[in-house]
Tab-separated table of C-alpha atoms and ligand atoms in Angstrom:
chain	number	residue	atom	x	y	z
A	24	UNK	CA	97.160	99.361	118.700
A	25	UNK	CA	94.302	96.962	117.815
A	26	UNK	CA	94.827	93.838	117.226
A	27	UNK	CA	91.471	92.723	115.512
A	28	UNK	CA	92.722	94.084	111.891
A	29	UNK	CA	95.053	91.361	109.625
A	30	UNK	CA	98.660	92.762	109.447
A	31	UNK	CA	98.615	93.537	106.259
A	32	UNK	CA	100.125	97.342	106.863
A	33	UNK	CA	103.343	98.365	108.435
A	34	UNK	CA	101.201	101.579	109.783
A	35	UNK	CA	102.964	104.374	111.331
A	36	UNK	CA	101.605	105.198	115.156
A	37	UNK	CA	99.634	108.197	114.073
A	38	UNK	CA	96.202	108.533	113.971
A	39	UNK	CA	95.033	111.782	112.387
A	40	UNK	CA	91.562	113.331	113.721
A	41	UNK	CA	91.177	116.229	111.180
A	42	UNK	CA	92.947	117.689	108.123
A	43	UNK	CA	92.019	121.397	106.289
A	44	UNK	CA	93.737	122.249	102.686
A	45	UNK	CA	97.395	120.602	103.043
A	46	UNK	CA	97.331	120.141	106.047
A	47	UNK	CA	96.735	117.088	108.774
A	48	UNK	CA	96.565	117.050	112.934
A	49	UNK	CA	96.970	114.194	114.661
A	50	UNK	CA	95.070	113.267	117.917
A	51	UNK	CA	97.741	115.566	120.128
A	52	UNK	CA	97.273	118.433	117.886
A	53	UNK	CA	100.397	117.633	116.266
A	54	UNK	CA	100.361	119.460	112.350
A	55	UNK	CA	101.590	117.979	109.426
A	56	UNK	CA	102.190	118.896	105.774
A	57	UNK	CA	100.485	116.343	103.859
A	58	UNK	CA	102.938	115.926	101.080
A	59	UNK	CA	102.000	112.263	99.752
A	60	UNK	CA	98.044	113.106	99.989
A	61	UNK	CA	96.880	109.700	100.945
A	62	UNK	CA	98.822	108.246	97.889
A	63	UNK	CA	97.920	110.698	95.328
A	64	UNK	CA	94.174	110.567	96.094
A	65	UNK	CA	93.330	114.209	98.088
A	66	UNK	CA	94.495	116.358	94.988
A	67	UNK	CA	92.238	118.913	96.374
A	68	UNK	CA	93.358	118.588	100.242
A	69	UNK	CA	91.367	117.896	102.927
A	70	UNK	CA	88.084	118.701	103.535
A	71	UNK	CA	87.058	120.847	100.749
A	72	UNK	CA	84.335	122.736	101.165
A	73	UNK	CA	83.070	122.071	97.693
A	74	UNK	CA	83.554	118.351	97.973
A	75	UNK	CA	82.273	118.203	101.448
A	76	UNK	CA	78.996	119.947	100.251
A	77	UNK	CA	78.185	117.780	97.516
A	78	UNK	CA	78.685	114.296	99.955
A	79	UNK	CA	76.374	116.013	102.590
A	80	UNK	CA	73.711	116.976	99.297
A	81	UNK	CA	73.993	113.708	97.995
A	82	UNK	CA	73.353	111.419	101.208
A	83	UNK	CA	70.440	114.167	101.759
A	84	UNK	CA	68.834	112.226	99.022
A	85	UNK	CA	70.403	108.657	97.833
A	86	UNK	CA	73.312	106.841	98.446
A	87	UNK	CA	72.573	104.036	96.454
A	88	UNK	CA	69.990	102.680	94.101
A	89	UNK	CA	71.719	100.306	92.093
A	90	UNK	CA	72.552	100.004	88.519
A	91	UNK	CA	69.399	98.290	87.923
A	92	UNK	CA	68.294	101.687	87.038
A	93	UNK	CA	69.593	105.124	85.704
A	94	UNK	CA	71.757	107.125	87.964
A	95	UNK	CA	71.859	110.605	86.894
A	96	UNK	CA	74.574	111.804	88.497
A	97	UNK	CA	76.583	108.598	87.240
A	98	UNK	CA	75.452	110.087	83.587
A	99	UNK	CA	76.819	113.195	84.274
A	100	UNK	CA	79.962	112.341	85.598
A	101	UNK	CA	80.730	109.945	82.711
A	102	UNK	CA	79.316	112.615	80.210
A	103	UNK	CA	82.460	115.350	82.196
A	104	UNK	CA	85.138	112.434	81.799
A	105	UNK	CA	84.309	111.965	78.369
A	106	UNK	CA	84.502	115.395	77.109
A	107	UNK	CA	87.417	116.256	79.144
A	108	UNK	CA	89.314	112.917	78.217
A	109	UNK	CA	88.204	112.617	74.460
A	110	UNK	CA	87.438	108.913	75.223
A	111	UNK	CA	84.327	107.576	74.094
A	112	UNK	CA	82.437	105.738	77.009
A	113	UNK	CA	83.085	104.805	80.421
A	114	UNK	CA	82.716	102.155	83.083
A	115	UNK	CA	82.504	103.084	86.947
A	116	UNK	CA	84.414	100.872	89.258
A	117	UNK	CA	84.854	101.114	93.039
A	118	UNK	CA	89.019	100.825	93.139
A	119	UNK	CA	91.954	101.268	90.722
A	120	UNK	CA	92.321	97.554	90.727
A	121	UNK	CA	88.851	97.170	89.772
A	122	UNK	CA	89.401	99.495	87.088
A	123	UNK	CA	92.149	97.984	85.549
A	124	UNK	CA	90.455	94.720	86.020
A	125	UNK	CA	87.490	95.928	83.942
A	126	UNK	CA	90.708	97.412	81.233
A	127	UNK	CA	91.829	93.677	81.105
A	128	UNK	CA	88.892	92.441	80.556
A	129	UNK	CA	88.079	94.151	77.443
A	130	UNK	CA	90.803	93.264	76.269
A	131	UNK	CA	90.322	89.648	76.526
A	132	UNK	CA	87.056	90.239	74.997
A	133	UNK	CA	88.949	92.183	72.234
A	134	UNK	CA	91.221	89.678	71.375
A	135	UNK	CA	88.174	86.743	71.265
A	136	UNK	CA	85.653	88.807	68.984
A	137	UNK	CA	89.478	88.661	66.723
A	138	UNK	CA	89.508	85.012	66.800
A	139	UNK	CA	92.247	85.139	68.934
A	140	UNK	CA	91.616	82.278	71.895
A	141	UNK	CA	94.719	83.015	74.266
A	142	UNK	CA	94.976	86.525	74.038
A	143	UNK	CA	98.100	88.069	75.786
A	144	UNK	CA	99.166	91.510	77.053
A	145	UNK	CA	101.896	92.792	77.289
A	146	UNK	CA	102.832	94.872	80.376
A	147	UNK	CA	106.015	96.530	82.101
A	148	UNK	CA	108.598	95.856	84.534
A	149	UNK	CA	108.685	97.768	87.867
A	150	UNK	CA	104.812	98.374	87.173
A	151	UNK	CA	101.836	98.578	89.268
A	152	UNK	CA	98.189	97.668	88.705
A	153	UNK	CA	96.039	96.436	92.123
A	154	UNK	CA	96.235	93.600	94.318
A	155	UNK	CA	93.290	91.548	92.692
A	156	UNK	CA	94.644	88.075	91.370
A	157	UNK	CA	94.663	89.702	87.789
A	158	UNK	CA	96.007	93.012	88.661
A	159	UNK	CA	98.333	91.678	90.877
A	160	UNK	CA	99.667	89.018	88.112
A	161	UNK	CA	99.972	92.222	85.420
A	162	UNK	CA	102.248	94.151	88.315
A	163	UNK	CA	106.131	93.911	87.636
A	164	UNK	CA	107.048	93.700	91.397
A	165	UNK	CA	107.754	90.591	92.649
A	166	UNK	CA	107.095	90.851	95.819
A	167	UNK	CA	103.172	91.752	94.740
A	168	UNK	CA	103.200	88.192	93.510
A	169	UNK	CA	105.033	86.268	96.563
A	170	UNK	CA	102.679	84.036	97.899
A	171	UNK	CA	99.814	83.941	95.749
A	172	UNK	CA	100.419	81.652	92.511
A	173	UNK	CA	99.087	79.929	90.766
A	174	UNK	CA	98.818	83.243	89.121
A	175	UNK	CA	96.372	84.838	86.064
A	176	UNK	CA	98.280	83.792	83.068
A	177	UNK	CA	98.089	86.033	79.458
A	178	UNK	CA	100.776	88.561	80.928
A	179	UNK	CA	103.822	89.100	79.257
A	180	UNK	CA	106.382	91.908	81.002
A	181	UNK	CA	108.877	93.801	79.300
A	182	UNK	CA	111.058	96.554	80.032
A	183	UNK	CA	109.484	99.923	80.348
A	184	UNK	CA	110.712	103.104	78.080
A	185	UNK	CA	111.597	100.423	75.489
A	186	UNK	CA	109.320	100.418	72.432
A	187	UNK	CA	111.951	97.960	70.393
A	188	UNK	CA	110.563	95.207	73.379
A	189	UNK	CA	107.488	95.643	72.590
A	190	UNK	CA	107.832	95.004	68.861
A	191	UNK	CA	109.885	91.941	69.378
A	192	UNK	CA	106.811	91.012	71.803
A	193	UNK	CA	104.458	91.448	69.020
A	194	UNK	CA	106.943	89.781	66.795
A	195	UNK	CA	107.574	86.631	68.642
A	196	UNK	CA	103.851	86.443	70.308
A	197	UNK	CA	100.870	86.271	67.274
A	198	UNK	CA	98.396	86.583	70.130
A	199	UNK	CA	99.193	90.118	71.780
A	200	UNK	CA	96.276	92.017	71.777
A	201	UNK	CA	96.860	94.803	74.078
A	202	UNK	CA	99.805	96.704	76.105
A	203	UNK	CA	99.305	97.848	79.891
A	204	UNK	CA	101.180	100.417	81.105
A	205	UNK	CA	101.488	104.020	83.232
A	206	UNK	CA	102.516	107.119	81.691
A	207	UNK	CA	104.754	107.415	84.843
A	208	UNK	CA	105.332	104.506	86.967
A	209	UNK	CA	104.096	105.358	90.316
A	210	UNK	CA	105.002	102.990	92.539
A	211	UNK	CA	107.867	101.820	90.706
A	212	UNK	CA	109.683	104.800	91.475
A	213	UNK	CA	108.686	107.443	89.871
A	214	UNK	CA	109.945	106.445	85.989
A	215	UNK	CA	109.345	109.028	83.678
A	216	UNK	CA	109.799	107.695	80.160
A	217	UNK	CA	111.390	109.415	76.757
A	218	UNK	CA	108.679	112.219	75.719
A	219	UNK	CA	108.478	110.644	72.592
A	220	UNK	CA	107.680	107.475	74.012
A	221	UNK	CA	103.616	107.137	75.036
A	222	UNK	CA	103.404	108.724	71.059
A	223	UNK	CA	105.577	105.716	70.083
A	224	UNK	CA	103.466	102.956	71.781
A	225	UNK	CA	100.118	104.401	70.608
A	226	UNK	CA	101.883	104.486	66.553
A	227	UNK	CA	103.215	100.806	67.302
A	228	UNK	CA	99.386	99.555	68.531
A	229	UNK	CA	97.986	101.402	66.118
A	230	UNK	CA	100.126	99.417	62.794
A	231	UNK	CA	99.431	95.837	64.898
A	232	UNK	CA	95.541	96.476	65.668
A	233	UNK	CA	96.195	96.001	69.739
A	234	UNK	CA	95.053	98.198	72.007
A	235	UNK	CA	97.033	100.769	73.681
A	236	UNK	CA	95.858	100.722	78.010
A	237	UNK	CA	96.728	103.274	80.223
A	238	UNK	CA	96.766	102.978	84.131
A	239	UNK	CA	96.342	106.907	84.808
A	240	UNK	CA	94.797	105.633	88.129
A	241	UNK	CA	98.195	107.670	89.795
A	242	UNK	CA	99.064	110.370	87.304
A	243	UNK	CA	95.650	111.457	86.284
A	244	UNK	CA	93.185	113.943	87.374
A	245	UNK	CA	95.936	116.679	86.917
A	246	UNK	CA	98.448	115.185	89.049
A	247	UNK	CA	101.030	115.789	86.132
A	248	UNK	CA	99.715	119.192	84.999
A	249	UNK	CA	97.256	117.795	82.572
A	250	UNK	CA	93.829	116.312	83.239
A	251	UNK	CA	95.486	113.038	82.360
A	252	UNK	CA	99.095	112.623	81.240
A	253	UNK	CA	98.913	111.437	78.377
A	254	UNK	CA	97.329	114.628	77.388
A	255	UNK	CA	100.938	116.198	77.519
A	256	UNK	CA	101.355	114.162	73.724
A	257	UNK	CA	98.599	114.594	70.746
A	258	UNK	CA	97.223	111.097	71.431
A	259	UNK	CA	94.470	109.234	72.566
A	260	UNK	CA	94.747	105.786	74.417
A	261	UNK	CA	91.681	102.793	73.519
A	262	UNK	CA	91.534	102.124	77.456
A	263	UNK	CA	92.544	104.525	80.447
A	264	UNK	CA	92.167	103.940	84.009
A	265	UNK	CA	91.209	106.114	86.682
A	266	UNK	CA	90.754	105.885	90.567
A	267	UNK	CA	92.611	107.757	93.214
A	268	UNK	CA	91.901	111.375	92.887
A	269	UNK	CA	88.893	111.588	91.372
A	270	UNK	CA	86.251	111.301	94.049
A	271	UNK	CA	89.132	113.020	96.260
A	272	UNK	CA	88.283	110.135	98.977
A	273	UNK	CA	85.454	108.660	98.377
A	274	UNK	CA	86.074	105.180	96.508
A	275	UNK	CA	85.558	105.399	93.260
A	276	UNK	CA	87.688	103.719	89.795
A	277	UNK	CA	86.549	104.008	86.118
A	278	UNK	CA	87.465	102.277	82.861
A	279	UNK	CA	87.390	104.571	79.920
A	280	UNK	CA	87.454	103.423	76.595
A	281	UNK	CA	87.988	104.822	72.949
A	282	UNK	CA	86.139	104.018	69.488
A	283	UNK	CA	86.336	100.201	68.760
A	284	UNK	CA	87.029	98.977	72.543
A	285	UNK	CA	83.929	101.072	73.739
A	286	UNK	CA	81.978	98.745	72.135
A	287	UNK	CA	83.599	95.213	73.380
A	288	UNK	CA	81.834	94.765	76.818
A	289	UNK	CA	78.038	94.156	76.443
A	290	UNK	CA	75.124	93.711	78.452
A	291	UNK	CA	75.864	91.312	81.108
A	292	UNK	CA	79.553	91.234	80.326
A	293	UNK	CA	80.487	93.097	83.700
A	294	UNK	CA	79.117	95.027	86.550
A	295	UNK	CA	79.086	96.082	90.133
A	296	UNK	CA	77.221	96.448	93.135
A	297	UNK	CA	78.698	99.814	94.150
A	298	UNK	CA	80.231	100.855	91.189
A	299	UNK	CA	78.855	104.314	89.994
A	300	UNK	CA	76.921	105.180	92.886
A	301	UNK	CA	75.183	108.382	93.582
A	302	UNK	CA	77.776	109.380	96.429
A	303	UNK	CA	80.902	108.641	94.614
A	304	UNK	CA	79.456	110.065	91.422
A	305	UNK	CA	78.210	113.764	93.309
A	306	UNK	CA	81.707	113.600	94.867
A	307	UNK	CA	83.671	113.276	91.845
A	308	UNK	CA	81.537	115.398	90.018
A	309	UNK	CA	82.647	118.396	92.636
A	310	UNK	CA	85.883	117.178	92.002
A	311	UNK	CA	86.087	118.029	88.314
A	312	UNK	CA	83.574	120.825	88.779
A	313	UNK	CA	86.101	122.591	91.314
A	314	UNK	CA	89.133	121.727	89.414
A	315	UNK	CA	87.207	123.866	86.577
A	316	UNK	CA	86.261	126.622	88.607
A	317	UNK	CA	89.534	127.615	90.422
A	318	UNK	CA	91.867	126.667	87.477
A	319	UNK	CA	94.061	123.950	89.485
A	320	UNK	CA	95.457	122.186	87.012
A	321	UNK	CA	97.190	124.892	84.898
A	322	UNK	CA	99.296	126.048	87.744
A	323	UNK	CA	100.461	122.239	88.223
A	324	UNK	CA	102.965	122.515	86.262
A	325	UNK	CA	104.472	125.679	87.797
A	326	UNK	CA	104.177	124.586	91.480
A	327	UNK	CA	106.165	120.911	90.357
A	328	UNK	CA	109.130	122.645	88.574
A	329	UNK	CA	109.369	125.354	91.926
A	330	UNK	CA	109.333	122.338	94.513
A	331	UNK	CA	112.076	120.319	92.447
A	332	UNK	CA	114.051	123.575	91.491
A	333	UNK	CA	114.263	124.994	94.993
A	334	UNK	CA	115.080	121.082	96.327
A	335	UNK	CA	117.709	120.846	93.596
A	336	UNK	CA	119.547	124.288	94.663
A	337	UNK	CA	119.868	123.548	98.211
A	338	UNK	CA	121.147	120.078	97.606
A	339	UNK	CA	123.739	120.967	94.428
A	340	UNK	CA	126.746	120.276	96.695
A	341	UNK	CA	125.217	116.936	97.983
A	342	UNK	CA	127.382	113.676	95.811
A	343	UNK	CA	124.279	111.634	97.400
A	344	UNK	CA	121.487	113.074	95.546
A	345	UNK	CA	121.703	111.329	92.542
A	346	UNK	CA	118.265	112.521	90.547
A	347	UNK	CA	115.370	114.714	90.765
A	348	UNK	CA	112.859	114.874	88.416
A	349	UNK	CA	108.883	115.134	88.178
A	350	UNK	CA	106.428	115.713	86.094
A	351	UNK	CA	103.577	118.476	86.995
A	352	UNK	CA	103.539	117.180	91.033
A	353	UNK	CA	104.477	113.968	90.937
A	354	UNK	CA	108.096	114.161	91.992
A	355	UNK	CA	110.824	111.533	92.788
A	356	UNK	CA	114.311	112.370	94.593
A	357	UNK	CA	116.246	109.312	94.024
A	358	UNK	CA	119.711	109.149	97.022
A	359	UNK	CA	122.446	106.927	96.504
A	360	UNK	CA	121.459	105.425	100.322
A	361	UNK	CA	118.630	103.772	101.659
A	362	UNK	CA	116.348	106.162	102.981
A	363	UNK	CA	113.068	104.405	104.126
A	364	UNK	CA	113.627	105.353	107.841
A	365	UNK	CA	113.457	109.737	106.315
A	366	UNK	CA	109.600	108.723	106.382
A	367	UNK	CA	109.303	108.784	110.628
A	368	UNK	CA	112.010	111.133	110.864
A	369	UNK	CA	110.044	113.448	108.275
A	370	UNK	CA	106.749	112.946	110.349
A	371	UNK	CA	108.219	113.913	113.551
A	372	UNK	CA	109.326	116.928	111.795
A	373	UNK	CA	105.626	117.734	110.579
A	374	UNK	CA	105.968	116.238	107.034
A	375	UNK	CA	104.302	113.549	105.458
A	376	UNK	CA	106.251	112.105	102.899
A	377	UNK	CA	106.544	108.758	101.174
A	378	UNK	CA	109.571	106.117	99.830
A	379	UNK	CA	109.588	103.913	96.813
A	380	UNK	CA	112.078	101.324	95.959
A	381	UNK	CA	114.363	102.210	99.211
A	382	UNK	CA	116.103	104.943	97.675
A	383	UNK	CA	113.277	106.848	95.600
A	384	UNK	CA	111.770	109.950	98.066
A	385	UNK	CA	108.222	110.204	96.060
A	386	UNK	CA	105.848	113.110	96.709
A	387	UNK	CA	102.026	113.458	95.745
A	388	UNK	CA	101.470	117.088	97.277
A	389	UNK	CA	97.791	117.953	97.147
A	390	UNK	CA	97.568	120.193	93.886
A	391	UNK	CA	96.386	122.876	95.746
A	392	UNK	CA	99.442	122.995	97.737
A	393	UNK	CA	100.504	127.119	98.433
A	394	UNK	CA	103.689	129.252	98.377
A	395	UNK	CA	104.574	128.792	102.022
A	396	UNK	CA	103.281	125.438	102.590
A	397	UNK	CA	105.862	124.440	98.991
A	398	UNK	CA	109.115	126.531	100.879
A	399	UNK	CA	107.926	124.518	104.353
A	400	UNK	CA	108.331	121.168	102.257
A	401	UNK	CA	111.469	122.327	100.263
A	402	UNK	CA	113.194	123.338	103.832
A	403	UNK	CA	112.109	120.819	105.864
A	404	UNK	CA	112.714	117.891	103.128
A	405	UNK	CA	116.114	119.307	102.258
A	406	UNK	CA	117.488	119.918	106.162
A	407	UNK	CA	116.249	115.706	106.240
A	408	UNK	CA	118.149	114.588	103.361
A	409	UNK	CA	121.510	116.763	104.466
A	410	UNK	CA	121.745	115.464	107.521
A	411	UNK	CA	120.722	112.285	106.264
A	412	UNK	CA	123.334	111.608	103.797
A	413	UNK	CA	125.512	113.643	106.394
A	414	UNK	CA	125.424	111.131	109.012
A	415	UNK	CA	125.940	108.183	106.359
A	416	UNK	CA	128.854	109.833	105.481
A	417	UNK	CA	130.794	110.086	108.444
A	418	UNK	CA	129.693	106.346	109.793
B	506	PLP	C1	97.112	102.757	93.326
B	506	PLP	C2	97.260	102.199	91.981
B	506	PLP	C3	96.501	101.090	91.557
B	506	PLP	C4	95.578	100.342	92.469
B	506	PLP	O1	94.496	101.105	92.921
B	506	PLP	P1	93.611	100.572	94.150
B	506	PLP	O2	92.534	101.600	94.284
B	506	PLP	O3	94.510	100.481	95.337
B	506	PLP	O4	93.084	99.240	93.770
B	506	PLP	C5	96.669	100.661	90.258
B	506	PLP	N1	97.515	101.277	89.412
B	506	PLP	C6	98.250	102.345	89.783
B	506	PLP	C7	99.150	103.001	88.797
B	506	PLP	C8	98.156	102.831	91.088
B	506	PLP	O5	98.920	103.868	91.449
């Protein structure tokens, strides 16, 4: 245990060495399934071939130059996310945070090129955006905020799945000019909304002139069986955030923006040291390259609805599972009990898995997760929560 890093984590006392596919050893040769992939980011395990390639190419040559000049494998990766997200333009961040801070700003900017001079946005309960001061005053946990006011002001949160709040938030507030939200609240617990509802928001921006932001820095890079989620409807967000997955471990965030809000940050508007660099870009780029090449993201879909459906028929007798539900493989189990302490017990079993809001079971499986490593999760997790709501029972 060292005692030189802030306690800022309630860390587990494992220390992994090595990891291949979907699966992690610890330093005693211990195996685990990797079922929460280092918070969504390792879609494509660990150390991919592919991936691992293009970081050992890259640092062969540059790892950074800068973006006082042109980065051509920064132009390429923004010219892939365009034509696979229909957006129109994109800026490269190091973090999620970052990215949504860059999504904030331009929509600041967006409200003062409007003549509007205290431009709000409106954002959701029970969401999550970063730990920066802004990010962390747009998140609708609490908790995020303890400690650290004064906080950014311009924020207004409303209830999530509820497009009537947001027009009485445009109604009441003349100086909305955007809406921040996820498709699927991550760490909120998994909320999927109404499948009408992202279609909804984007008609409601659309009539008031705001734009329509989406933190995809979770669900996208086909962790819900699309490229991004909001893919599943026929729309088209002005912002969309990225981070997590796409550099598959290597830092990396981006801000992509649509038509009019492409255009709202100008030359010395914003920047970053790091952001873009030649490693993260190469890395990412082998990312989207290999998701191409081996068709991961179309069996997404599949893979979530056999995890959940196999979980669901071994637990059908049990009164404490209350919900199950996921979209592509991004899957909550929501118990009637706490169940914070299944994460060791799930560990010692060889299972990584992760808990949201006390009660909410939440698992990021890397998307190339295979037949037997999906029945060694479905066993292993149901056997936990049986005996776990077993013993709860009887005490
Ligand atoms: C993880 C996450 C963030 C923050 O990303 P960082 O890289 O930790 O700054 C923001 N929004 C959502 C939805 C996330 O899941």
């Amino acid at each position: 245990m060292t005692t030189s890093i802030m306690p800022t984590y309630n860390r587990a006392a494992i220390t992994f060495t090595h990891g291949e596919g979907a699966w992690l050893w610890d330093k005693n040769n211990q195996r685990y399934l990797d079922a929460i992939a280092g918070i969504g980011v390792c879609n494509l395990g660990h150390a991919h071939p592919k991936i691992h390639a293009a970081i050992c190419q890259q640092s062969e040559q540059l790892l950074h130059t800068s973006n006082l000049y042109t980065i051509v494998a920064q132009e390429q990766l923004a010219d892939s996310l365009i034509s696979k997200s229909g957006m129109t333009n994109v800026f490269f961040s190091n973090s999620g945070a970052e990215a949504n801070e860059a999504a904030i700003k331009i929509a600041r900017a967006y409200g003062h090129q409007n003549g509007i001079e205290n431009p709000l946005i409106i954002v959701m309960l029970h969401s999550f955006h970063g730990r920066t001061m802004a990010t962390l005053s747009a998140t609708g946990n609490p908790k995020v905020k303890q400690g650290f006011a004064p906080l950014v002001s311009g924020f207004l949160q409303i209830s999530f799945n509820d497009t009537d709040a947001i027009e009485a938030a445009i109604a009441q507030n003349s100086n909305c000019v955007a809406v921040l939200l996820e498709p699927i609240q991550g760490e909120g617990g998994v909320n999927i909304p109404a499948p009408d509802y992202l279609t909804k928001v984007r008609a409601i921006c659309d009539q008031h002139k705001i734009l329509m932001m989406l933190d995809e820095i979770q669900t996208g890079v086909g962790r819900t069986g699309e490229f991004l989620a909001y893919q599943h409807q026929k729309i088209i967000p002005d912002v969309c955030t990225m981070a997590k997955a796409l550099a598959n471990g290597v830092p990396i965030g981006a801000c992509l923006a649509h038509n009019a809000a492409a255009s709202v940050l100008t030359a010395g508007m914003h920047g970053s040291t790091f952001g873009g660099n030649p490693l993260a870009c190469s890395a990412a780029l082998a990312v989207l390259n290999t998701l191409e090449q081996e068709n991961i993201i179309a069996k997404v879909a599949a893979k979530g609805a056999y995890i959940c459906q196999q979980i669901q028929e071994k637990l059908s007798n049990n009164q404490h599972v209350l919900n199950i539900r996921h979209q592509g493989l991004m899957i909550g189990i929501d118990l009637s009990v706490s169940c914070t302490e299944l994460v060791a017990i799930a560990a010692a079993k060889g299972l990584l898995i992760n808990v949201t809001n006390d009660k909410t079971i939440r698992l990021l499986p890397p998307l190339i997760i295979n037949s037997a490593q999906m029945d060694f999760l479905v066993a292993t997790l149901s056997a936990l929560i049986q005996k776990h709501t077993q013993n709860l029972a009887t005490t």
